[in-house]
Amino acid sequence: KAGVTQTPRYLIKTRGQQVTLSCSPISGHRSVSWYQQTPGQGLQFLFEYFSETQRNKGNFPGRFSGRQFSNSRSEMNVSTLELGDSALYLCASSLAAYTDTQYFGPGTRLTVL
Amino acid sequence: GESVGLHLPTLSVQEGDNSIINCAYSNSASDYFIWYKQESGKGPQFIIDIRSNMDKRQGQRVTVLLNKTVKHLSLQIAATQPGDSAVYFCAETMEYGNKLVFGAGTILRVKS
Protein backbone atom coordinates (compact mmCIF):
# COMPACT_ATOMS: atom_id res chain seq x y z
CA LYS A 1 0.00 0.00 0.00
CA ALA A 2 1.41 3.38 -0.98
CA GLY A 3 2.30 5.78 1.81
CA VAL A 4 1.37 9.40 2.29
CA THR A 5 2.63 11.55 -0.55
CA GLN A 6 3.23 15.27 -0.49
CA THR A 7 3.91 17.65 -3.33
CA PRO A 8 5.99 19.56 -3.98
CA ARG A 9 8.91 18.35 -1.86
CA TYR A 10 10.70 21.67 -1.98
CA LEU A 11 9.45 25.18 -2.54
CA ILE A 12 11.04 28.63 -2.52
CA LYS A 13 8.83 31.69 -2.27
CA THR A 14 9.28 35.36 -1.44
CA ARG A 15 7.58 37.35 1.29
CA GLY A 16 4.02 38.35 0.50
CA GLN A 17 3.39 35.49 -1.91
CA GLN A 18 1.02 32.65 -1.23
CA VAL A 19 1.60 28.92 -1.50
CA THR A 20 -0.48 25.76 -1.79
CA LEU A 21 0.78 22.39 -0.60
CA SER A 22 -0.81 19.09 -1.45
CA CYS A 23 -1.19 15.82 0.42
CA SER A 24 -2.49 12.46 -0.75
CA PRO A 25 -3.34 10.16 2.17
CA ILE A 26 -3.01 6.41 2.35
CA SER A 27 -5.87 4.74 0.51
CA GLY A 28 -8.84 4.31 2.83
CA HIS A 29 -7.72 6.93 5.30
CA ARG A 30 -10.28 9.66 5.88
CA SER A 31 -8.43 11.89 8.32
CA VAL A 32 -5.66 14.22 7.21
CA SER A 33 -3.69 16.40 9.62
CA TRP A 34 -1.09 19.06 8.93
CA TYR A 35 1.90 19.94 11.08
CA GLN A 36 4.61 22.58 10.90
CA GLN A 37 8.13 21.64 11.96
CA THR A 38 10.79 24.25 12.73
CA PRO A 39 14.05 24.03 14.71
CA GLY A 40 12.79 26.60 17.17
CA GLN A 41 9.22 25.46 17.81
CA GLY A 42 9.40 21.79 16.97
CA LEU A 43 6.38 19.98 15.59
CA GLN A 44 3.17 21.95 15.89
CA PHE A 45 -0.35 20.98 14.89
CA LEU A 46 -1.99 23.16 12.24
CA PHE A 47 -5.37 21.53 11.53
CA GLU A 48 -7.13 18.26 10.84
CA TYR A 49 -9.72 17.39 8.23
CA PHE A 50 -12.13 14.50 8.27
CA SER A 51 -14.77 13.85 5.62
CA GLU A 52 -14.11 17.27 4.03
CA THR A 53 -14.71 19.11 7.34
CA GLN A 54 -12.16 20.77 9.58
CA ARG A 55 -12.44 18.80 12.80
CA ASN A 56 -9.67 20.42 14.82
CA LYS A 57 -7.48 23.49 14.56
CA GLY A 58 -4.23 24.59 16.12
CA ASN A 59 -3.15 28.06 17.19
CA PHE A 60 -2.01 29.49 13.89
CA PRO A 61 -3.11 32.75 12.25
CA GLY A 62 -5.83 32.83 9.65
CA ARG A 63 -3.23 33.04 6.88
CA PHE A 64 -2.99 29.28 7.24
CA SER A 65 -5.95 27.44 5.79
CA GLY A 66 -6.75 24.06 4.37
CA ARG A 67 -9.34 21.94 2.74
CA GLN A 68 -10.10 18.33 2.00
CA PHE A 69 -11.65 16.87 -1.10
CA SER A 70 -14.12 14.03 -1.45
CA ASN A 71 -11.29 11.60 -2.24
CA SER A 72 -9.64 12.59 1.10
CA ARG A 73 -6.78 14.41 -0.61
CA SER A 74 -5.98 17.64 1.19
CA GLU A 75 -4.37 20.97 0.46
CA MET A 76 -3.10 23.65 2.75
CA ASN A 77 -2.62 27.26 1.78
CA VAL A 78 -0.51 29.95 3.34
CA SER A 79 -1.21 33.49 2.20
CA THR A 80 0.96 36.58 2.58
CA LEU A 81 4.06 34.58 3.38
CA GLU A 82 6.41 35.74 6.12
CA LEU A 83 10.05 34.78 6.70
CA GLY A 84 8.94 32.87 9.81
CA ASP A 85 6.80 30.57 7.71
CA SER A 86 9.93 28.82 6.48
CA ALA A 87 9.52 25.30 7.76
CA LEU A 88 8.94 21.66 6.95
CA TYR A 89 5.22 21.10 6.48
CA LEU A 90 4.14 17.57 7.26
CA CYS A 91 0.93 15.85 6.41
CA ALA A 92 -0.31 12.79 8.29
CA SER A 93 -3.21 10.50 7.50
CA SER A 94 -5.14 8.03 9.62
CA LEU A 95 -8.28 5.95 9.34
CA ALA A 96 -10.59 8.09 11.44
CA ALA A 97 -10.39 7.86 15.23
CA TYR A 98 -7.84 9.63 17.38
CA THR A 99 -6.36 6.28 18.41
CA ASP A 100 -5.74 5.27 14.81
CA THR A 101 -2.08 5.56 13.92
CA GLN A 102 -1.14 8.72 12.08
CA TYR A 103 1.25 8.03 9.21
CA PHE A 104 3.37 10.92 8.05
CA GLY A 105 4.48 11.90 4.59
CA PRO A 106 8.02 13.11 3.80
CA GLY A 107 7.01 16.75 4.08
CA THR A 108 7.31 19.87 1.94
CA ARG A 109 10.29 22.07 2.71
CA LEU A 110 9.17 25.69 2.30
CA THR A 111 11.74 28.47 2.22
CA VAL A 112 10.54 32.06 2.30
CA LEU A 113 13.06 34.67 1.11
CA GLY B 1 1.38 27.85 17.68
CA GLU B 2 1.79 25.71 20.78
CA SER B 3 5.34 25.69 22.08
CA VAL B 4 6.86 22.30 22.67
CA GLY B 5 10.32 23.41 23.69
CA LEU B 6 13.52 24.59 22.08
CA HIS B 7 16.13 22.15 23.36
CA LEU B 8 17.01 18.85 21.81
CA PRO B 9 18.87 16.60 24.23
CA THR B 10 21.23 14.00 22.84
CA LEU B 11 21.67 10.43 23.96
CA SER B 12 24.81 8.63 22.80
CA VAL B 13 24.97 4.87 23.21
CA GLN B 14 27.25 2.09 22.11
CA GLU B 15 25.95 -0.35 19.53
CA GLY B 16 24.39 -3.31 21.28
CA ASP B 17 23.56 -1.42 24.47
CA ASN B 18 20.03 -0.65 25.57
CA SER B 19 18.70 2.90 25.16
CA ILE B 20 16.16 4.71 27.30
CA ILE B 21 14.58 7.90 26.01
CA ASN B 22 12.40 9.90 28.38
CA CYS B 23 9.55 12.31 27.84
CA ALA B 24 7.44 14.44 30.15
CA TYR B 25 4.00 15.02 28.72
CA SER B 26 1.98 18.11 29.39
CA ASN B 27 -1.71 17.31 29.73
CA SER B 28 -3.06 15.04 32.43
CA ALA B 29 -6.19 14.56 30.31
CA SER B 30 -4.22 12.95 27.47
CA ASP B 31 -5.09 9.32 27.13
CA TYR B 32 -3.19 8.12 24.09
CA PHE B 33 0.57 8.34 23.62
CA ILE B 34 2.80 7.59 20.68
CA TRP B 35 6.52 7.41 19.98
CA TYR B 36 7.81 8.46 16.58
CA LYS B 37 11.24 8.22 15.00
CA GLN B 38 12.41 10.80 12.49
CA GLU B 39 15.43 10.28 10.29
CA SER B 40 17.08 13.10 8.42
CA GLY B 41 15.02 14.19 5.40
CA LYS B 42 12.03 12.04 6.30
CA GLY B 43 8.72 12.43 8.06
CA PRO B 44 8.13 10.92 11.52
CA GLN B 45 7.74 7.16 11.53
CA PHE B 46 5.43 5.40 14.01
CA ILE B 47 7.24 3.16 16.52
CA ILE B 48 4.81 2.19 19.25
CA ASP B 49 1.80 3.52 21.11
CA ILE B 50 0.09 3.06 24.48
CA ARG B 51 -3.30 3.90 25.95
CA SER B 52 -3.64 5.46 29.38
CA ASN B 53 -5.24 2.31 30.80
CA MET B 54 -1.89 0.54 30.37
CA ASP B 55 1.48 1.17 31.97
CA LYS B 56 3.64 -0.93 29.68
CA ARG B 57 3.55 -2.14 26.14
CA GLN B 58 6.15 -4.11 24.20
CA GLY B 59 6.96 -4.28 20.53
CA GLN B 60 9.84 -5.67 18.57
CA ARG B 61 12.98 -4.50 20.45
CA VAL B 62 11.01 -1.56 21.91
CA THR B 63 9.06 -1.07 25.13
CA VAL B 64 7.05 1.96 26.15
CA LEU B 65 6.41 2.71 29.82
CA LEU B 66 3.77 5.14 31.03
CA ASN B 67 3.65 6.70 34.49
CA LYS B 68 0.50 8.80 34.73
CA THR B 69 1.22 9.88 38.29
CA VAL B 70 4.19 11.97 37.20
CA LYS B 71 3.13 12.38 33.55
CA HIS B 72 6.16 10.53 32.26
CA LEU B 73 6.69 8.37 29.22
CA SER B 74 9.77 6.40 28.28
CA LEU B 75 10.92 4.42 25.28
CA GLN B 76 13.33 1.56 25.77
CA ILE B 77 15.22 0.20 22.77
CA ALA B 78 16.96 -3.12 23.25
CA ALA B 79 20.26 -3.94 21.55
CA THR B 80 20.50 -0.53 19.89
CA GLN B 81 21.72 -0.60 16.30
CA PRO B 82 23.27 2.09 14.05
CA GLY B 83 19.98 2.22 12.13
CA ASP B 84 18.28 3.42 15.30
CA SER B 85 20.14 6.74 15.06
CA ALA B 86 17.48 9.40 14.62
CA VAL B 87 15.41 11.97 16.49
CA TYR B 88 12.74 10.44 18.71
CA PHE B 89 9.54 12.26 19.58
CA CYS B 90 6.84 11.44 22.06
CA ALA B 91 3.35 12.67 21.27
CA GLU B 92 0.14 12.85 23.27
CA THR B 93 -3.48 13.22 22.30
CA MET B 94 -6.96 12.80 23.62
CA GLU B 95 -10.45 12.26 22.33
CA TYR B 96 -12.09 14.85 20.04
CA GLY B 97 -9.74 15.15 17.10
CA ASN B 98 -6.45 13.83 15.84
CA LYS B 99 -4.38 16.60 17.37
CA LEU B 100 -0.98 15.31 18.35
CA VAL B 101 1.07 17.41 20.77
CA PHE B 102 4.72 16.57 20.32
CA GLY B 103 7.57 16.74 22.76
CA ALA B 104 10.76 18.54 21.79
CA GLY B 105 12.52 15.37 20.71
CA THR B 106 15.67 13.52 21.66
CA ILE B 107 18.59 12.83 19.34
CA LEU B 108 19.82 9.24 19.61
CA ARG B 109 23.36 8.61 18.35
CA VAL B 110 24.60 5.05 18.15
CA LYS B 111 28.34 4.53 18.16
CA SER B 112 29.76 1.52 16.37
mmCIF file of C-alpha atoms in Angstrom:
data_model
loop_
_atom_site.group_PDB
_atom_site.id
_atom_site.type_symbol
_atom_site.label_atom_id
_atom_site.label_comp_id
_atom_site.label_asym_id
_atom_site.label_seq_id
_atom_site.Cartn_x
_atom_site.Cartn_y
_atom_site.Cartn_z
ATOM 1 C CA LYS A 1 0.000 0.000 0.000
ATOM 2 C CA ALA A 2 1.413 3.382 -0.980
ATOM 3 C CA GLY A 3 2.302 5.776 1.813
ATOM 4 C CA VAL A 4 1.371 9.399 2.294
ATOM 5 C CA THR A 5 2.627 11.552 -0.552
ATOM 6 C CA GLN A 6 3.231 15.275 -0.489
ATOM 7 C CA THR A 7 3.913 17.651 -3.330
ATOM 8 C CA PRO A 8 5.987 19.556 -3.983
ATOM 9 C CA ARG A 9 8.909 18.351 -1.855
ATOM 10 C CA TYR A 10 10.705 21.674 -1.981
ATOM 11 C CA LEU A 11 9.447 25.184 -2.540
ATOM 12 C CA ILE A 12 11.044 28.626 -2.519
ATOM 13 C CA LYS A 13 8.834 31.687 -2.268
ATOM 14 C CA THR A 14 9.276 35.358 -1.441
ATOM 15 C CA ARG A 15 7.582 37.354 1.287
ATOM 16 C CA GLY A 16 4.024 38.351 0.498
ATOM 17 C CA GLN A 17 3.389 35.493 -1.906
ATOM 18 C CA GLN A 18 1.018 32.653 -1.228
ATOM 19 C CA VAL A 19 1.598 28.923 -1.498
ATOM 20 C CA THR A 20 -0.476 25.760 -1.792
ATOM 21 C CA LEU A 21 0.780 22.394 -0.600
ATOM 22 C CA SER A 22 -0.813 19.085 -1.453
ATOM 23 C CA CYS A 23 -1.194 15.823 0.424
ATOM 24 C CA SER A 24 -2.491 12.460 -0.753
ATOM 25 C CA PRO A 25 -3.336 10.160 2.166
ATOM 26 C CA ILE A 26 -3.013 6.414 2.353
ATOM 27 C CA SER A 27 -5.867 4.738 0.512
ATOM 28 C CA GLY A 28 -8.844 4.308 2.826
ATOM 29 C CA HIS A 29 -7.717 6.934 5.300
ATOM 30 C CA ARG A 30 -10.282 9.660 5.876
ATOM 31 C CA SER A 31 -8.430 11.892 8.323
ATOM 32 C CA VAL A 32 -5.659 14.220 7.215
ATOM 33 C CA SER A 33 -3.690 16.398 9.624
ATOM 34 C CA TRP A 34 -1.089 19.059 8.929
ATOM 35 C CA TYR A 35 1.900 19.944 11.083
ATOM 36 C CA GLN A 36 4.607 22.581 10.897
ATOM 37 C CA GLN A 37 8.129 21.642 11.955
ATOM 38 C CA THR A 38 10.788 24.250 12.729
ATOM 39 C CA PRO A 39 14.049 24.032 14.707
ATOM 40 C CA GLY A 40 12.786 26.602 17.171
ATOM 41 C CA GLN A 41 9.224 25.465 17.811
ATOM 42 C CA GLY A 42 9.401 21.787 16.970
ATOM 43 C CA LEU A 43 6.380 19.976 15.590
ATOM 44 C CA GLN A 44 3.165 21.949 15.888
ATOM 45 C CA PHE A 45 -0.353 20.984 14.886
ATOM 46 C CA LEU A 46 -1.987 23.156 12.240
ATOM 47 C CA PHE A 47 -5.369 21.526 11.531
ATOM 48 C CA GLU A 48 -7.132 18.261 10.836
ATOM 49 C CA TYR A 49 -9.722 17.390 8.227
ATOM 50 C CA PHE A 50 -12.127 14.497 8.271
ATOM 51 C CA SER A 51 -14.766 13.855 5.620
ATOM 52 C CA GLU A 52 -14.114 17.266 4.033
ATOM 53 C CA THR A 53 -14.707 19.109 7.337
ATOM 54 C CA GLN A 54 -12.165 20.768 9.575
ATOM 55 C CA ARG A 55 -12.442 18.802 12.796
ATOM 56 C CA ASN A 56 -9.670 20.417 14.816
ATOM 57 C CA LYS A 57 -7.484 23.494 14.562
ATOM 58 C CA GLY A 58 -4.232 24.593 16.124
ATOM 59 C CA ASN A 59 -3.147 28.059 17.192
ATOM 60 C CA PHE A 60 -2.013 29.488 13.895
ATOM 61 C CA PRO A 61 -3.106 32.746 12.245
ATOM 62 C CA GLY A 62 -5.834 32.834 9.645
ATOM 63 C CA ARG A 63 -3.228 33.040 6.880
ATOM 64 C CA PHE A 64 -2.990 29.277 7.242
ATOM 65 C CA SER A 65 -5.948 27.445 5.791
ATOM 66 C CA GLY A 66 -6.755 24.061 4.370
ATOM 67 C CA ARG A 67 -9.345 21.945 2.737
ATOM 68 C CA GLN A 68 -10.099 18.331 1.996
ATOM 69 C CA PHE A 69 -11.646 16.875 -1.105
ATOM 70 C CA SER A 70 -14.123 14.030 -1.449
ATOM 71 C CA ASN A 71 -11.293 11.596 -2.237
ATOM 72 C CA SER A 72 -9.637 12.590 1.100
ATOM 73 C CA ARG A 73 -6.780 14.408 -0.615
ATOM 74 C CA SER A 74 -5.979 17.637 1.192
ATOM 75 C CA GLU A 75 -4.369 20.974 0.459
ATOM 76 C CA MET A 76 -3.100 23.654 2.752
ATOM 77 C CA ASN A 77 -2.621 27.260 1.777
ATOM 78 C CA VAL A 78 -0.508 29.954 3.336
ATOM 79 C CA SER A 79 -1.206 33.494 2.205
ATOM 80 C CA THR A 80 0.961 36.579 2.576
ATOM 81 C CA LEU A 81 4.063 34.577 3.381
ATOM 82 C CA GLU A 82 6.413 35.744 6.118
ATOM 83 C CA LEU A 83 10.050 34.781 6.700
ATOM 84 C CA GLY A 84 8.944 32.869 9.810
ATOM 85 C CA ASP A 85 6.797 30.570 7.706
ATOM 86 C CA SER A 86 9.933 28.816 6.477
ATOM 87 C CA ALA A 87 9.517 25.296 7.760
ATOM 88 C CA LEU A 88 8.941 21.660 6.947
ATOM 89 C CA TYR A 89 5.220 21.103 6.481
ATOM 90 C CA LEU A 90 4.142 17.569 7.262
ATOM 91 C CA CYS A 91 0.931 15.846 6.407
ATOM 92 C CA ALA A 92 -0.313 12.786 8.287
ATOM 93 C CA SER A 93 -3.206 10.496 7.503
ATOM 94 C CA SER A 94 -5.143 8.034 9.625
ATOM 95 C CA LEU A 95 -8.279 5.951 9.341
ATOM 96 C CA ALA A 96 -10.589 8.087 11.444
ATOM 97 C CA ALA A 97 -10.395 7.862 15.233
ATOM 98 C CA TYR A 98 -7.844 9.635 17.384
ATOM 99 C CA THR A 99 -6.363 6.283 18.410
ATOM 100 C CA ASP A 100 -5.742 5.267 14.814
ATOM 101 C CA THR A 101 -2.084 5.562 13.923
ATOM 102 C CA GLN A 102 -1.142 8.720 12.078
ATOM 103 C CA TYR A 103 1.251 8.034 9.209
ATOM 104 C CA PHE A 104 3.366 10.920 8.045
ATOM 105 C CA GLY A 105 4.478 11.904 4.585
ATOM 106 C CA PRO A 106 8.018 13.109 3.799
ATOM 107 C CA GLY A 107 7.006 16.752 4.085
ATOM 108 C CA THR A 108 7.308 19.868 1.942
ATOM 109 C CA ARG A 109 10.288 22.067 2.711
ATOM 110 C CA LEU A 110 9.165 25.688 2.303
ATOM 111 C CA THR A 111 11.736 28.465 2.217
ATOM 112 C CA VAL A 112 10.542 32.061 2.300
ATOM 113 C CA LEU A 113 13.057 34.667 1.109
ATOM 114 C CA GLY B 1 1.384 27.847 17.681
ATOM 115 C CA GLU B 2 1.790 25.710 20.775
ATOM 116 C CA SER B 3 5.336 25.687 22.077
ATOM 117 C CA VAL B 4 6.865 22.296 22.670
ATOM 118 C CA GLY B 5 10.323 23.409 23.692
ATOM 119 C CA LEU B 6 13.523 24.585 22.080
ATOM 120 C CA HIS B 7 16.127 22.151 23.356
ATOM 121 C CA LEU B 8 17.009 18.852 21.806
ATOM 122 C CA PRO B 9 18.866 16.599 24.231
ATOM 123 C CA THR B 10 21.232 13.997 22.836
ATOM 124 C CA LEU B 11 21.669 10.428 23.964
ATOM 125 C CA SER B 12 24.808 8.633 22.800
ATOM 126 C CA VAL B 13 24.972 4.871 23.210
ATOM 127 C CA GLN B 14 27.252 2.087 22.114
ATOM 128 C CA GLU B 15 25.950 -0.347 19.528
ATOM 129 C CA GLY B 16 24.392 -3.311 21.282
ATOM 130 C CA ASP B 17 23.560 -1.423 24.467
ATOM 131 C CA ASN B 18 20.030 -0.653 25.573
ATOM 132 C CA SER B 19 18.701 2.896 25.160
ATOM 133 C CA ILE B 20 16.159 4.712 27.300
ATOM 134 C CA ILE B 21 14.577 7.902 26.012
ATOM 135 C CA ASN B 22 12.404 9.902 28.378
ATOM 136 C CA CYS B 23 9.547 12.307 27.845
ATOM 137 C CA ALA B 24 7.441 14.439 30.150
ATOM 138 C CA TYR B 25 3.998 15.021 28.717
ATOM 139 C CA SER B 26 1.982 18.111 29.387
ATOM 140 C CA ASN B 27 -1.710 17.313 29.725
ATOM 141 C CA SER B 28 -3.062 15.044 32.432
ATOM 142 C CA ALA B 29 -6.194 14.565 30.312
ATOM 143 C CA SER B 30 -4.216 12.955 27.472
ATOM 144 C CA ASP B 31 -5.088 9.322 27.134
ATOM 145 C CA TYR B 32 -3.188 8.118 24.091
ATOM 146 C CA PHE B 33 0.572 8.343 23.625
ATOM 147 C CA ILE B 34 2.803 7.591 20.684
ATOM 148 C CA TRP B 35 6.522 7.410 19.983
ATOM 149 C CA TYR B 36 7.805 8.458 16.577
ATOM 150 C CA LYS B 37 11.244 8.222 14.996
ATOM 151 C CA GLN B 38 12.409 10.798 12.487
ATOM 152 C CA GLU B 39 15.435 10.278 10.293
ATOM 153 C CA SER B 40 17.080 13.097 8.418
ATOM 154 C CA GLY B 41 15.020 14.187 5.402
ATOM 155 C CA LYS B 42 12.035 12.043 6.299
ATOM 156 C CA GLY B 43 8.725 12.428 8.064
ATOM 157 C CA PRO B 44 8.134 10.925 11.522
ATOM 158 C CA GLN B 45 7.736 7.156 11.529
ATOM 159 C CA PHE B 46 5.431 5.402 14.007
ATOM 160 C CA ILE B 47 7.237 3.159 16.516
ATOM 161 C CA ILE B 48 4.807 2.188 19.255
ATOM 162 C CA ASP B 49 1.798 3.524 21.110
ATOM 163 C CA ILE B 50 0.094 3.063 24.476
ATOM 164 C CA ARG B 51 -3.296 3.897 25.950
ATOM 165 C CA SER B 52 -3.643 5.464 29.375
ATOM 166 C CA ASN B 53 -5.235 2.308 30.804
ATOM 167 C CA MET B 54 -1.892 0.539 30.368
ATOM 168 C CA ASP B 55 1.477 1.174 31.970
ATOM 169 C CA LYS B 56 3.639 -0.930 29.684
ATOM 170 C CA ARG B 57 3.553 -2.140 26.135
ATOM 171 C CA GLN B 58 6.146 -4.113 24.201
ATOM 172 C CA GLY B 59 6.955 -4.284 20.533
ATOM 173 C CA GLN B 60 9.842 -5.667 18.568
ATOM 174 C CA ARG B 61 12.977 -4.497 20.453
ATOM 175 C CA VAL B 62 11.007 -1.558 21.905
ATOM 176 C CA THR B 63 9.058 -1.066 25.125
ATOM 177 C CA VAL B 64 7.045 1.955 26.155
ATOM 178 C CA LEU B 65 6.405 2.712 29.818
ATOM 179 C CA LEU B 66 3.768 5.138 31.030
ATOM 180 C CA ASN B 67 3.646 6.704 34.488
ATOM 181 C CA LYS B 68 0.498 8.800 34.734
ATOM 182 C CA THR B 69 1.221 9.882 38.293
ATOM 183 C CA VAL B 70 4.191 11.969 37.198
ATOM 184 C CA LYS B 71 3.133 12.381 33.554
ATOM 185 C CA HIS B 72 6.164 10.528 32.257
ATOM 186 C CA LEU B 73 6.686 8.371 29.223
ATOM 187 C CA SER B 74 9.773 6.395 28.283
ATOM 188 C CA LEU B 75 10.920 4.419 25.278
ATOM 189 C CA GLN B 76 13.326 1.560 25.767
ATOM 190 C CA ILE B 77 15.219 0.201 22.770
ATOM 191 C CA ALA B 78 16.956 -3.119 23.253
ATOM 192 C CA ALA B 79 20.260 -3.936 21.555
ATOM 193 C CA THR B 80 20.501 -0.530 19.887
ATOM 194 C CA GLN B 81 21.717 -0.602 16.297
ATOM 195 C CA PRO B 82 23.272 2.088 14.055
ATOM 196 C CA GLY B 83 19.983 2.215 12.130
ATOM 197 C CA ASP B 84 18.281 3.423 15.298
ATOM 198 C CA SER B 85 20.145 6.739 15.065
ATOM 199 C CA ALA B 86 17.477 9.396 14.617
ATOM 200 C CA VAL B 87 15.410 11.973 16.488
ATOM 201 C CA TYR B 88 12.738 10.439 18.705
ATOM 202 C CA PHE B 89 9.537 12.261 19.578
ATOM 203 C CA CYS B 90 6.843 11.443 22.057
ATOM 204 C CA ALA B 91 3.348 12.670 21.274
ATOM 205 C CA GLU B 92 0.144 12.850 23.273
ATOM 206 C CA THR B 93 -3.482 13.221 22.301
ATOM 207 C CA MET B 94 -6.956 12.801 23.623
ATOM 208 C CA GLU B 95 -10.453 12.264 22.327
ATOM 209 C CA TYR B 96 -12.086 14.855 20.042
ATOM 210 C CA GLY B 97 -9.744 15.148 17.096
ATOM 211 C CA ASN B 98 -6.451 13.834 15.839
ATOM 212 C CA LYS B 99 -4.380 16.604 17.368
ATOM 213 C CA LEU B 100 -0.975 15.314 18.349
ATOM 214 C CA VAL B 101 1.070 17.414 20.774
ATOM 215 C CA PHE B 102 4.721 16.566 20.324
ATOM 216 C CA GLY B 103 7.568 16.743 22.757
ATOM 217 C CA ALA B 104 10.757 18.543 21.792
ATOM 218 C CA GLY B 105 12.515 15.373 20.706
ATOM 219 C CA THR B 106 15.673 13.523 21.661
ATOM 220 C CA ILE B 107 18.591 12.826 19.337
ATOM 221 C CA LEU B 108 19.823 9.244 19.605
ATOM 222 C CA ARG B 109 23.359 8.610 18.351
ATOM 223 C CA VAL B 110 24.599 5.052 18.149
ATOM 224 C CA LYS B 111 28.340 4.534 18.161
ATOM 225 C CA SER B 112 29.759 1.522 16.370
#
